[in-house]
Each structure stands twice: as C-alpha cells, then as structure tokens.
Coordinates of C-alpha atoms in Angstrom, one line a residue:
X1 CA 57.1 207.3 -52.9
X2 CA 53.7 208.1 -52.7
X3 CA 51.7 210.3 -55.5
X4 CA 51.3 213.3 -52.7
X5 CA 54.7 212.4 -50.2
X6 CA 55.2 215.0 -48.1
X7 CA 52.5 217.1 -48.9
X8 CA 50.4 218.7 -46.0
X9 CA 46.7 218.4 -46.7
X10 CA 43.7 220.0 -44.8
X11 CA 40.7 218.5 -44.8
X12 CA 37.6 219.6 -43.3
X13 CA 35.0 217.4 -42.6
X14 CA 37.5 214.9 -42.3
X15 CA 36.2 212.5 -39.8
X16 CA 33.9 210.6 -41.6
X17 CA 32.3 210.0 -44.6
X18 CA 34.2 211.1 -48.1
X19 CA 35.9 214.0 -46.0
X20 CA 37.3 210.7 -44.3
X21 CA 38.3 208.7 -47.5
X22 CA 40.4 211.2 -48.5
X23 CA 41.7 211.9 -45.3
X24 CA 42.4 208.3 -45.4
X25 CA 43.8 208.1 -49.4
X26 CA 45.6 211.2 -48.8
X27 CA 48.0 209.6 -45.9
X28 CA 48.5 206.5 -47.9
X29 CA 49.8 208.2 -50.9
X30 CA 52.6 209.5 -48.5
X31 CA 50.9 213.7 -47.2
X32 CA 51.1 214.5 -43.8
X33 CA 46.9 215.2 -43.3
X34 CA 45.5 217.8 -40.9
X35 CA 41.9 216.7 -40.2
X36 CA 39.1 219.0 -38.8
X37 CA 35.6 218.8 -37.9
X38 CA 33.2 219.4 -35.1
X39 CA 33.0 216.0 -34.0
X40 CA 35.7 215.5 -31.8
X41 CA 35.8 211.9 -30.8
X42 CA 35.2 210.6 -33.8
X43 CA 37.8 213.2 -35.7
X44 CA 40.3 211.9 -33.2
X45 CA 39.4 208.1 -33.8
X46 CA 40.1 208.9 -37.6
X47 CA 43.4 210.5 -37.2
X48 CA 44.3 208.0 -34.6
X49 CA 43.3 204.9 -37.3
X50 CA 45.3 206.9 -39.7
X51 CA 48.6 207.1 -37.7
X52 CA 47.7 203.3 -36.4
X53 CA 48.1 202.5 -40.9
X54 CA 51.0 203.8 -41.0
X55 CA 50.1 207.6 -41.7
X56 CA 50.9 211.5 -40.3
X57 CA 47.6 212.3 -39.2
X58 CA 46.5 215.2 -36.7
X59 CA 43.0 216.4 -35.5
X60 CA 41.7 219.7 -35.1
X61 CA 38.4 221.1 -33.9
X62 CA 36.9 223.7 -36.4
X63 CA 33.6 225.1 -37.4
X64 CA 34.6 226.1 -40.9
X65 CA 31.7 229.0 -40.5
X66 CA 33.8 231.1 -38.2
X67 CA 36.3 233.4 -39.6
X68 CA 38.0 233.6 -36.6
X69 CA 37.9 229.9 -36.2
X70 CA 39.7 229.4 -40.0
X71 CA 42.8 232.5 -39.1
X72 CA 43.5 230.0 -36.1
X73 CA 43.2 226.5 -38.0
X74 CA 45.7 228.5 -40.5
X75 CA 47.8 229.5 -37.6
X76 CA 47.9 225.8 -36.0
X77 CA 49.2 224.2 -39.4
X78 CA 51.9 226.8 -40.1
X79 CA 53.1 226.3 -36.4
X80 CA 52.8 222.1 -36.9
X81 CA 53.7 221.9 -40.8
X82 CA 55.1 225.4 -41.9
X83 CA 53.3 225.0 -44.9
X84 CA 50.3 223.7 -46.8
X85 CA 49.9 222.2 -50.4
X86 CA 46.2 220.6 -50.3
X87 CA 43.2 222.2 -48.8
X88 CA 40.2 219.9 -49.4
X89 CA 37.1 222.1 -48.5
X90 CA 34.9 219.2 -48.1
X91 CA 32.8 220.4 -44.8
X92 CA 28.8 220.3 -45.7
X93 CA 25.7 219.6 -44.7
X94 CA 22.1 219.1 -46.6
X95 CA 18.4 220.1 -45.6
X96 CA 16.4 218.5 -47.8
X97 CA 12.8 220.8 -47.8
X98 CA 10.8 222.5 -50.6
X99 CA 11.4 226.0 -51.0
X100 CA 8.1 226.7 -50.1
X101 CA 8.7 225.4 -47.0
X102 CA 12.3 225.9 -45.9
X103 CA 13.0 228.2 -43.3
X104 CA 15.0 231.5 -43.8
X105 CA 16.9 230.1 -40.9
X106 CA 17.8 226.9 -42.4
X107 CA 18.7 228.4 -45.6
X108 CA 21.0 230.9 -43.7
X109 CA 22.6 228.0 -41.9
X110 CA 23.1 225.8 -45.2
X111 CA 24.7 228.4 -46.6
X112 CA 26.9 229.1 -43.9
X113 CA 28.2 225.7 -43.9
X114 CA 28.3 225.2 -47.6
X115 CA 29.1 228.4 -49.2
X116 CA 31.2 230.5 -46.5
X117 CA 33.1 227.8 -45.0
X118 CA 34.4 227.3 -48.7
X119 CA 34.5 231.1 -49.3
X120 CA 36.8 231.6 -45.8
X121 CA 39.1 228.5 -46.8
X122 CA 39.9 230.0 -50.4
X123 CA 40.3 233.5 -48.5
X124 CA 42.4 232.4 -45.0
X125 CA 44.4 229.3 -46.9
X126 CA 45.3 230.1 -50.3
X127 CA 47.9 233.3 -49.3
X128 CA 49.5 230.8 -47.3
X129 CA 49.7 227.9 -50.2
X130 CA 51.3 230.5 -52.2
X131 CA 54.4 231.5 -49.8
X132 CA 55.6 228.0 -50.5
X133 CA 55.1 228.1 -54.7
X134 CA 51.1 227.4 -54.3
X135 CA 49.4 224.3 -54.0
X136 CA 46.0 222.4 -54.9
X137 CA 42.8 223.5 -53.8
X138 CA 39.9 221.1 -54.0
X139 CA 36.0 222.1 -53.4
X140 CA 33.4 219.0 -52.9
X141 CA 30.6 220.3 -54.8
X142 CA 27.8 217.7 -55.9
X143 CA 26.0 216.4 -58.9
X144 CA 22.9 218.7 -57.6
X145 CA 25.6 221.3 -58.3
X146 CA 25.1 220.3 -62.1
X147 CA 21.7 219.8 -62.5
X148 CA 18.4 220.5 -61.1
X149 CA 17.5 218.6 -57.5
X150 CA 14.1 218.8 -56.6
X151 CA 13.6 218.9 -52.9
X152 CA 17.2 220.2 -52.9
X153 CA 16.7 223.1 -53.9
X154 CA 18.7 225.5 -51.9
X155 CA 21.5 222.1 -51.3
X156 CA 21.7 222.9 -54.7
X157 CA 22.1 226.5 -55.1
X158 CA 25.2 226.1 -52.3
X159 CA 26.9 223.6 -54.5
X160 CA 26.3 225.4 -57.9
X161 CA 27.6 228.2 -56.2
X162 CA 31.0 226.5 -55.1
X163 CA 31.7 225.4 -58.5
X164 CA 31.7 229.0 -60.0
X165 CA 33.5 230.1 -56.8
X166 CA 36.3 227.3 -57.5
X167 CA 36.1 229.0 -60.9
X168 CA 36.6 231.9 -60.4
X169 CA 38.8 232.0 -57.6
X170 CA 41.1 229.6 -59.9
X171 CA 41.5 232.0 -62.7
X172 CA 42.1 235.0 -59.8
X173 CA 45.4 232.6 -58.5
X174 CA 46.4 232.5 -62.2
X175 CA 45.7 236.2 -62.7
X176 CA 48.4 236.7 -59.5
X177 CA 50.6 233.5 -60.3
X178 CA 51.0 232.4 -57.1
X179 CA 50.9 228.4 -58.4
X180 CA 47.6 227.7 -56.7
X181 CA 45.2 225.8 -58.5
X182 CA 41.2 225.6 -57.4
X183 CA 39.3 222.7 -58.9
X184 CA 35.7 221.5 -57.6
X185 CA 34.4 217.7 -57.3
X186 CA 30.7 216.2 -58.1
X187 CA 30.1 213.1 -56.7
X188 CA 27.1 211.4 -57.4
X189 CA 25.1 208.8 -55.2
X190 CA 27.7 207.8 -52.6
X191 CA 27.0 205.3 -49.4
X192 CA 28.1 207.9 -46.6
X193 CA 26.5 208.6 -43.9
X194 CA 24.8 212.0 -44.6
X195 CA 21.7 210.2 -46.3
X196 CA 20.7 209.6 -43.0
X197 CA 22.0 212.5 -40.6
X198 CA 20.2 214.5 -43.7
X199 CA 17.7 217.3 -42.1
X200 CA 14.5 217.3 -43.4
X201 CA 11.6 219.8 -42.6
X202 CA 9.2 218.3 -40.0
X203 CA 11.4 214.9 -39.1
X204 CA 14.2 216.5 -37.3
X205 CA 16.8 214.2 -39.7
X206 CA 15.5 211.3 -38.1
X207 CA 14.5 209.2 -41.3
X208 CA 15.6 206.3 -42.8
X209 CA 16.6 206.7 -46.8
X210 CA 17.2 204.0 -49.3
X211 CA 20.5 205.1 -50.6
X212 CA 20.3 201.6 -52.3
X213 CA 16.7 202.3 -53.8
X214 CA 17.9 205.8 -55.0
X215 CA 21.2 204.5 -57.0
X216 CA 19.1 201.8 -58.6
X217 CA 16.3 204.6 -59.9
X218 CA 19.0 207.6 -60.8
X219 CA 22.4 205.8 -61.7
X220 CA 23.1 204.0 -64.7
X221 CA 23.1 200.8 -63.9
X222 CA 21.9 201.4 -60.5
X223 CA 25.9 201.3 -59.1
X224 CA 26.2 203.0 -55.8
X225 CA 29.4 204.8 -55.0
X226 CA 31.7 204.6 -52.4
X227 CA 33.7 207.3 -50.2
X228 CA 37.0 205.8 -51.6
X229 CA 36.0 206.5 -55.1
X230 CA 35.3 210.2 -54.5
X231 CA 38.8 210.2 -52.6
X232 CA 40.9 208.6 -55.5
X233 CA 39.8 211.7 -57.5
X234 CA 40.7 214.0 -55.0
X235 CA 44.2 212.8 -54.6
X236 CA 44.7 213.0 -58.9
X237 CA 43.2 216.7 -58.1
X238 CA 46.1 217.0 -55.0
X239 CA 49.0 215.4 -57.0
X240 CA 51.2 217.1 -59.5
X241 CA 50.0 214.5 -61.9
X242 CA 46.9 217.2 -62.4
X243 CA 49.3 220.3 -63.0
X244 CA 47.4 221.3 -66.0
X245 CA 44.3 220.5 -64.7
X246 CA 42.5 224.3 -63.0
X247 CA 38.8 225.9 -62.7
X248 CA 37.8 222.7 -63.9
X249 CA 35.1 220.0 -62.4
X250 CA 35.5 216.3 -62.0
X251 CA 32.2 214.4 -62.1
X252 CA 32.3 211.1 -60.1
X253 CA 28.7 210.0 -60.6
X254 CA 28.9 207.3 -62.7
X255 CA 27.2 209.1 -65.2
X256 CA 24.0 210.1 -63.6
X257 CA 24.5 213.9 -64.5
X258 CA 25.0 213.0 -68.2

C-alpha cells in the first residue's frame, strides 16, 4: 500500500518541472493524479509516462486564472473521481525585472498566475474536499517567499503572499471543521526548467542562467535541488502521516533561507 493509495490528487502545473515530480511521486505512492496545465502535448506525455509506470494518471487543460476555467476542472474530477483529497496548487510563473522597471502589465499577469490561481483553487476545491471528510491542500510557495529577492521583487511579493493565504485559509477550514488542512512549500534552488523559460524585461525569456553557478554562490555547500526532492515533501504534506501538521511551511532549500 502506498503512503497516499487511493487518494485523488490535482495538480496544476503538472506537466513538467516540480508540478511533474509530484505528479509523478504522487502516482507511485498509490493516488489516482489529475494533472493540468496549458501545455497540452507535453501534459499528455506526462500522464501518459505515468500510466505507462504503472500509475492512474489523467490530463486536463486548465488556465488556473480563470474562474470559470477552475468550476469546470472541479466539475471534471467529481464526474471522473467523485472526490478529491490532494490539491497541489503548484501552477506559476516568474518575471524577473526591477521594480523600477516592471510593467503594470507584467505585474498584473504574475499575480494572476501566482496569487489568483491559488486564491480560486482554495475557493472552487476546498468545499468539495470537505464533502468527503476534507483533505490536504498544498501551496508551492518559494524561498523568495521567505526572504528578500532582489530582482524578484514582485515574484516575491506573490509567494509571500501564498504563504499567509495557506495560513490563513488553514485556520478558516479549522474554524469550520471540515478536515481540510492548507500547508505551503519553499523550495530553494531546484534544476527545473523555469530558470530558463524565466521572463526577463528586455530579453523576451530568451537567456541562458547558470542554475549550477547560482546553487554554488547561494546554497550551503553549493547542492542544487532536484524536482523529486520538492515532491517527496509534498507527498509527507498529502499523506495522513502529516495529520497534525496545518498553516505551517516546509522549507526545502537546503538551508539557503537560514
């Protein structure tokens, strides 16, 4: 039996990157994973390599900034699963710009992504965890969620702001008792691919970063992180083995935020 068996997760951004490894971890520790994303083929390559392991995987298309877009994701799993028991609200993106020169636009849309798509995944999915007993919510938030990022900025006002959201909403579900609990994520320096699909003012995204060079400057030790290590925590967030565990964070950084 797996730690999760049974469970149905939802993860967005779940077709590459961390939102992948836990996609991934998720399935192998026995839950029945609903991926979404806007990138279809390669959301459908990851649920297909899923179900190829051995795993209950199904994709979705979803733009997590549409209301509209979350009531129907919400109506798909209840017609598929019945139920949920692990929403992993892992969708993001980063535009890396001083404030100074960051466009209202860009801030509008990195907040959209970052902050709503969170906001209308605790609203849409959390009434529907609790018909079943409740479930586990989990909210990627960031190291620059933590502490100060330079250059990041507004990146880092998002994920500052999901971390008291997680908070907050987490003591709400208590205040009702409908057995959900909300807990947020910080990973540190990970080897994804968003260091290189990340925007930047006056380069169009299309620049090359070191993720190697950063981990040796910021981490101790210089150890780079892997997706798979942000998703083991995720599934001890998703597993009943964290029942006690609520409006808390769980730093994966390898203590760079210390």
């Amino acid at each position: 039996m797996g730690r999760v068996q049974n469970k149905v997760a939802l993860i967005t951004g779940g077709a590459m990157g961390i939102g992948r490894a836990c996609a991934e971890r998720l399935a192998a520790e026995g839950a029945i994973v609903v991926i979404t994303d806007v990138v279809d083929a390669t959301g459908m390559a990851t649920a297909e390599a899923i179900s190829a392991a051995g795993g209950d995987a199904t994709y979705l298309n979803h733009d997590v900034t549409s209301e509209a877009a979350w009531q129907a994701i919400i109506k798909q799993v209840r017609e598929l699963h019945g139920r949920l028991d692990i929403l992993v609200n892992n969708a993001g993106i980063a535009i890396r710009a001083s404030i100074f020169e960051m466009s209202l636009q860009d801030f509008h849309r990195q907040n959209s992504v970052n902050l709503d798509g969170v906001f209308l995944g605790l609203k849409h999915a959390i009434p529907f965890m609790a018909e079943d007993g409740g479930g586990s919510v989990i909210n990627l938030s960031s190291v620059a969620g933590l502490k100060a990022s330079p250059g990041l900025s507004a990146y880092a006002m998002t994920k500052g702001g999901v971390r008291l959201l997680s908070k907050s909403v987490a003591k709400e579900c208590a205040a009702l008792g409908n057995g959900v609990r909300v807990n947020s994520v910080h990973p540190g320096i990970i080897a994804t691919a968003i260091w290189n699909k990340m925007d930047a003012v006056g380069d169009q995204g299309e620049n090359q970063v070191d993720v190697d060079a950063i981990a040796a400057m910021a981490v101790p030790g210089g150890l780079l992180g892997q997706a798979d290590d942000i998703a083991r925590g995720v599934v001890y967030l998703a597993s009943d083995e964290s029942r006690y565990v609520n409006a808390s964070e769980l730093v994966i950084d390898y203590g760079l935020s210390a």
